[in-house]
Tab-separated table of C-alpha atoms in Angstrom:
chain	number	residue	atom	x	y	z
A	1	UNK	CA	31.477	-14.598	6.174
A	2	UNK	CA	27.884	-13.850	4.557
A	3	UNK	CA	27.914	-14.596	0.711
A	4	UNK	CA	25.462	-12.984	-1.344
A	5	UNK	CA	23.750	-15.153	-4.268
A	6	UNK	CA	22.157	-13.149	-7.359
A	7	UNK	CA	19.596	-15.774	-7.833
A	8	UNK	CA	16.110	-15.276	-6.237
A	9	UNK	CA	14.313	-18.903	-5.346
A	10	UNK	CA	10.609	-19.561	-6.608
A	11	UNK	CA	8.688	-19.423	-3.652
A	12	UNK	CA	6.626	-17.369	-0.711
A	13	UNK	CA	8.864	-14.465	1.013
A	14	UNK	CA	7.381	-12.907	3.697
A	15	UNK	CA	8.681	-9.076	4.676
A	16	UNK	CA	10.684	-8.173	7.579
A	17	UNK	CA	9.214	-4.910	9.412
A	18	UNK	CA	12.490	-4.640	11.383
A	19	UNK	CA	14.884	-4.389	8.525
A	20	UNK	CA	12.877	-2.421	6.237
A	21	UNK	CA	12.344	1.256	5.760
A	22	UNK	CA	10.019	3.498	3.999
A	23	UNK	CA	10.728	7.060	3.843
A	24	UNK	CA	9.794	10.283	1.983
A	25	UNK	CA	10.829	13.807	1.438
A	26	UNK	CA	8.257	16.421	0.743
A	27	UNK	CA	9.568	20.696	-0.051
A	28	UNK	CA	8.596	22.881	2.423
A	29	UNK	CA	7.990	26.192	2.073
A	30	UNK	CA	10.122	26.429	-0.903
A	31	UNK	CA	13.681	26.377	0.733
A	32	UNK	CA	13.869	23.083	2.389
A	33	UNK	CA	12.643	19.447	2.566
A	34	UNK	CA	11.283	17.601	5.419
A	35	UNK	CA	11.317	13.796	5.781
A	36	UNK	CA	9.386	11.358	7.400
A	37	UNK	CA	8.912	7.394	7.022
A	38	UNK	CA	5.982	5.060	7.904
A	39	UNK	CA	5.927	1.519	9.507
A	40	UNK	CA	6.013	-1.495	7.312
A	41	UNK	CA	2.736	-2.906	8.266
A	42	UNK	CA	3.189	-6.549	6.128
A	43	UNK	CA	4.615	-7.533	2.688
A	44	UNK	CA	4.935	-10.764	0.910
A	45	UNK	CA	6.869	-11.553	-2.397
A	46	UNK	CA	5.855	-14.388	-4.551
A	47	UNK	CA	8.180	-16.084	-7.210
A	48	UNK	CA	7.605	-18.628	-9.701
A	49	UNK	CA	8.494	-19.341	-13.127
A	50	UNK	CA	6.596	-16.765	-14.969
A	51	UNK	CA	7.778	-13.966	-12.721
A	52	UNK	CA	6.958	-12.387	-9.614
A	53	UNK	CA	4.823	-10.308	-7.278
A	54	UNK	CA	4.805	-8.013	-4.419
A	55	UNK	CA	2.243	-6.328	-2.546
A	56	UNK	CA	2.363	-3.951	0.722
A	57	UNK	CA	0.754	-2.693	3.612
A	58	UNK	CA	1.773	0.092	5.191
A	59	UNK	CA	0.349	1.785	8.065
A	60	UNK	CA	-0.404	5.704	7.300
A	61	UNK	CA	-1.040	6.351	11.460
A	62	UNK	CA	2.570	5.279	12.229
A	63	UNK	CA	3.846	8.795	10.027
A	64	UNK	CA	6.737	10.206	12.287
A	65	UNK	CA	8.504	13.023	11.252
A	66	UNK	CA	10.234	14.062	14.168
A	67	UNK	CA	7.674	16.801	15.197
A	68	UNK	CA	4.289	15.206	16.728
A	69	UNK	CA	2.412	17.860	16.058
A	70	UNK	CA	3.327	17.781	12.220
A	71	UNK	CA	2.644	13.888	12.696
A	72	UNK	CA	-1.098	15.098	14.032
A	73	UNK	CA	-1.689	17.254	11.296
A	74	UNK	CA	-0.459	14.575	8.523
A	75	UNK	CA	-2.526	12.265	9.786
A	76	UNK	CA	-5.828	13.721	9.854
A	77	UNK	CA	-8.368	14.974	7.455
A	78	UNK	CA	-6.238	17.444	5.669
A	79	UNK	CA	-3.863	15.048	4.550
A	80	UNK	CA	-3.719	11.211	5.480
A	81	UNK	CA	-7.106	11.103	6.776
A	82	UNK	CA	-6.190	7.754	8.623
A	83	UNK	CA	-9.643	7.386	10.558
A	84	UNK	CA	-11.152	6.693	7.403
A	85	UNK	CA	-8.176	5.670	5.057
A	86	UNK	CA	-6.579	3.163	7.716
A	87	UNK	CA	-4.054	1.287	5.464
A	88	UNK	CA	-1.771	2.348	2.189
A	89	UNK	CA	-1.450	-0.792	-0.213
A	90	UNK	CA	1.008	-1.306	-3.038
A	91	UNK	CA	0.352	-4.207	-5.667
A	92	UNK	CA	2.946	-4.842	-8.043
A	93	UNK	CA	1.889	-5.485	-11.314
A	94	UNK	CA	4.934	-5.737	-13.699
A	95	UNK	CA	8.640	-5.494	-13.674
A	96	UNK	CA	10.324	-4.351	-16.557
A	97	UNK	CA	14.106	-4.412	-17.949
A	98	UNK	CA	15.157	-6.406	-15.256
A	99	UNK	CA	19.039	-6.761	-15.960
A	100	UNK	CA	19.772	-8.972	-13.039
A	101	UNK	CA	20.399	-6.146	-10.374
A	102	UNK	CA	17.933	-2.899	-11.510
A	103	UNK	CA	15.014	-2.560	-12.711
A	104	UNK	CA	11.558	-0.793	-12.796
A	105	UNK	CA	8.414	-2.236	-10.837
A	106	UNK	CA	4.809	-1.163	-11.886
A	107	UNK	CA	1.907	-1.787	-9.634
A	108	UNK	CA	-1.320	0.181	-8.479
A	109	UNK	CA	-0.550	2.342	-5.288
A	110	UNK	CA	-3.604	2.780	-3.320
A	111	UNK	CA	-3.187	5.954	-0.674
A	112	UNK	CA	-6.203	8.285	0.886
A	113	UNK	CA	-8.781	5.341	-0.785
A	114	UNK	CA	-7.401	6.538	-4.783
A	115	UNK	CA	-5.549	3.694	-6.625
A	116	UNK	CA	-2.855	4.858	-9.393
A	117	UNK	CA	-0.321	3.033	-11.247
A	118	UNK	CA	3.519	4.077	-10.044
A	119	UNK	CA	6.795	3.287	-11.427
A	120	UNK	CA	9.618	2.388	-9.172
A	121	UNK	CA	13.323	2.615	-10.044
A	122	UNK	CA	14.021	-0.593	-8.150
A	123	UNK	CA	17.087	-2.538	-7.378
A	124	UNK	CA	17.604	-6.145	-6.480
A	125	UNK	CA	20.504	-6.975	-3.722
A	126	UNK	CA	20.628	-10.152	-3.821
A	127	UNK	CA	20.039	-13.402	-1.732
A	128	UNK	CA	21.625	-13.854	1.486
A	129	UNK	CA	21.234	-16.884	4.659
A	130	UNK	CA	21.864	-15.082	7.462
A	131	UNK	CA	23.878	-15.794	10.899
A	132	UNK	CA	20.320	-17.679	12.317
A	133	UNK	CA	19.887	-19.829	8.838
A	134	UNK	CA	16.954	-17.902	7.530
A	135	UNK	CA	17.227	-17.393	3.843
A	136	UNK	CA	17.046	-13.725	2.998
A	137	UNK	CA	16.903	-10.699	0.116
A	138	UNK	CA	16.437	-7.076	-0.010
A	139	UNK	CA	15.071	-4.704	-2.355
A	140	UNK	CA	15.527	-0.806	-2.476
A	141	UNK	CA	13.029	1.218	-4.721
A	142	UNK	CA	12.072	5.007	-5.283
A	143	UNK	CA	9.512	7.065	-6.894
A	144	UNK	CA	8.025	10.768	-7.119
A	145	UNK	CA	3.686	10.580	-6.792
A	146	UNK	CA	1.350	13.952	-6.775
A	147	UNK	CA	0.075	13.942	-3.136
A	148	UNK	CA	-3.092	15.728	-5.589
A	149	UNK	CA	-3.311	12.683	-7.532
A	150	UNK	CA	-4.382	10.751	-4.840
A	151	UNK	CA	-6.973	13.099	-3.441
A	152	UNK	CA	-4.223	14.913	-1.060
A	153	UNK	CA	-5.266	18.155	-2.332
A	154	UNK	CA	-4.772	20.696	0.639
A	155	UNK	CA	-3.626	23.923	-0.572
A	156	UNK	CA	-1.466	25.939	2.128
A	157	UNK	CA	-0.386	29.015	1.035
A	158	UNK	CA	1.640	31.987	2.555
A	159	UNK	CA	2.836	35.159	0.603
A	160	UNK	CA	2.283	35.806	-3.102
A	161	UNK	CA	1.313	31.957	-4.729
A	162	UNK	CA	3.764	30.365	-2.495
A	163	UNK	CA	2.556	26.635	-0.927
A	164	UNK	CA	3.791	25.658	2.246
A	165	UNK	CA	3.745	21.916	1.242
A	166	UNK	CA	4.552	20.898	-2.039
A	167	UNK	CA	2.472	18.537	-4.170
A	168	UNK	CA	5.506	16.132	-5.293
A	169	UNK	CA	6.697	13.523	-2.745
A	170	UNK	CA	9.576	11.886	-3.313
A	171	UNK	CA	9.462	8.261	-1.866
A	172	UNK	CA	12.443	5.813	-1.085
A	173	UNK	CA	12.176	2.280	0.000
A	174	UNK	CA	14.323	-0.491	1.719
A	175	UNK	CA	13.163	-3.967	2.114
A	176	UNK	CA	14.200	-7.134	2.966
A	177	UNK	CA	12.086	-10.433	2.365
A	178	UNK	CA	12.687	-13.522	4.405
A	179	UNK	CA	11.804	-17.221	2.590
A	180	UNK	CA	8.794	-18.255	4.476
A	181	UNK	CA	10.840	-22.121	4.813
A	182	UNK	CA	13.503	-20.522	7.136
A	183	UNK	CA	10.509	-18.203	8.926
A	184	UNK	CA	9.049	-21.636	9.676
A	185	UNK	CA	12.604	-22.980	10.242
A	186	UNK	CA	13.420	-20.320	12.516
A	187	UNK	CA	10.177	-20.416	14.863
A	188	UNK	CA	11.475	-23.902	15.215
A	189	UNK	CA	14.050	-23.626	16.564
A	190	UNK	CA	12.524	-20.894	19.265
A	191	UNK	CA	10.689	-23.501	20.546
């Protein structure tokens, strides 16, 4: 049986690409949403005694949406621009009203080479060792940016002063950390 602790060690955690998920929801034309999600390109939490950060790399080529030519199009100059704009990068900068499971976590988002300050509704689930003895916790998170307000500006429009993508983007994020003592431990025991 896995028992989760609600206590979060001081120390390096290192983000797990395979168990983590970042995903968004844009309106389309008005009547419907569609959703895609990005690769977790790296992440690493670090906790000590006054607190904590995170920061984020995510990799805006990896976009899949379930229609490759929609993928094409987000990823080049009209939108993502990922020739020139090769990484997204999220710095956390403060975490306030922490109550032990929720919370909200400021930090500068930097997307299409602009750098703004989000707010994430952010929850903490807790602290885990899992089934091969790596210590392990998990973090889910969501926020609304202006695709504008980063320089996303594209205007498609069809009919009378309807947009064919909408400027809000709703984002939602799962992630799960790993203590860099059982990576280590773990790599070990590959060996």
């Amino acid at each position: 049986m896995i028992t989760v602790d609600t206590t979060l060690a001081a120390g390096t955690w290192v983000g797990d690409p395979v168990h983590s998920d970042i995903s968004f929801k844009v309106r389309h034309m008005g009547v419907g949403k569609v959703r895609g999600r990005f690769a977790l390109a790296s992440a690493a939490l670090s906790v000590g005694e006054g607190g904590g950060r995170v920061t984020a790399l995510i990799d805006p080529a990896s976009v899949r949406t379930g229609n490759e030519q929609r993928d094409q199009h987000i990823r080049s100059a009209d939108f993502l621009d990922v020739e020139k704009y090769p990484q997204i990068e999220f710095t956390s900068t403060e975490v306030r009203g922490f109550d032990g499971e929720t919370f909200i976590l400021v930090g500068e988002l930097t997307l299409h080479g602009v750098t703004r300050t989000v707010e994430m509704e952010a929850e903490f689930l807790g602290v885990v060792d899992d089934p091969s003895g790596a210590e392990r916790t998990g973090f889910s998170a969501s926020t609304t940016i202006s695709r504008a307000a980063f320089g996303v500006d594209i205007q498609l429009g069809f009919g009378a002063g309807n947009v064919v993508v909408a400027d809000t983007i709703e984002i939602a994020i799962e992630i799960e950390f790993t203590a860099t003592e059982s990576a280590a431990r773990q790599l070990a025991n590959t060996d």
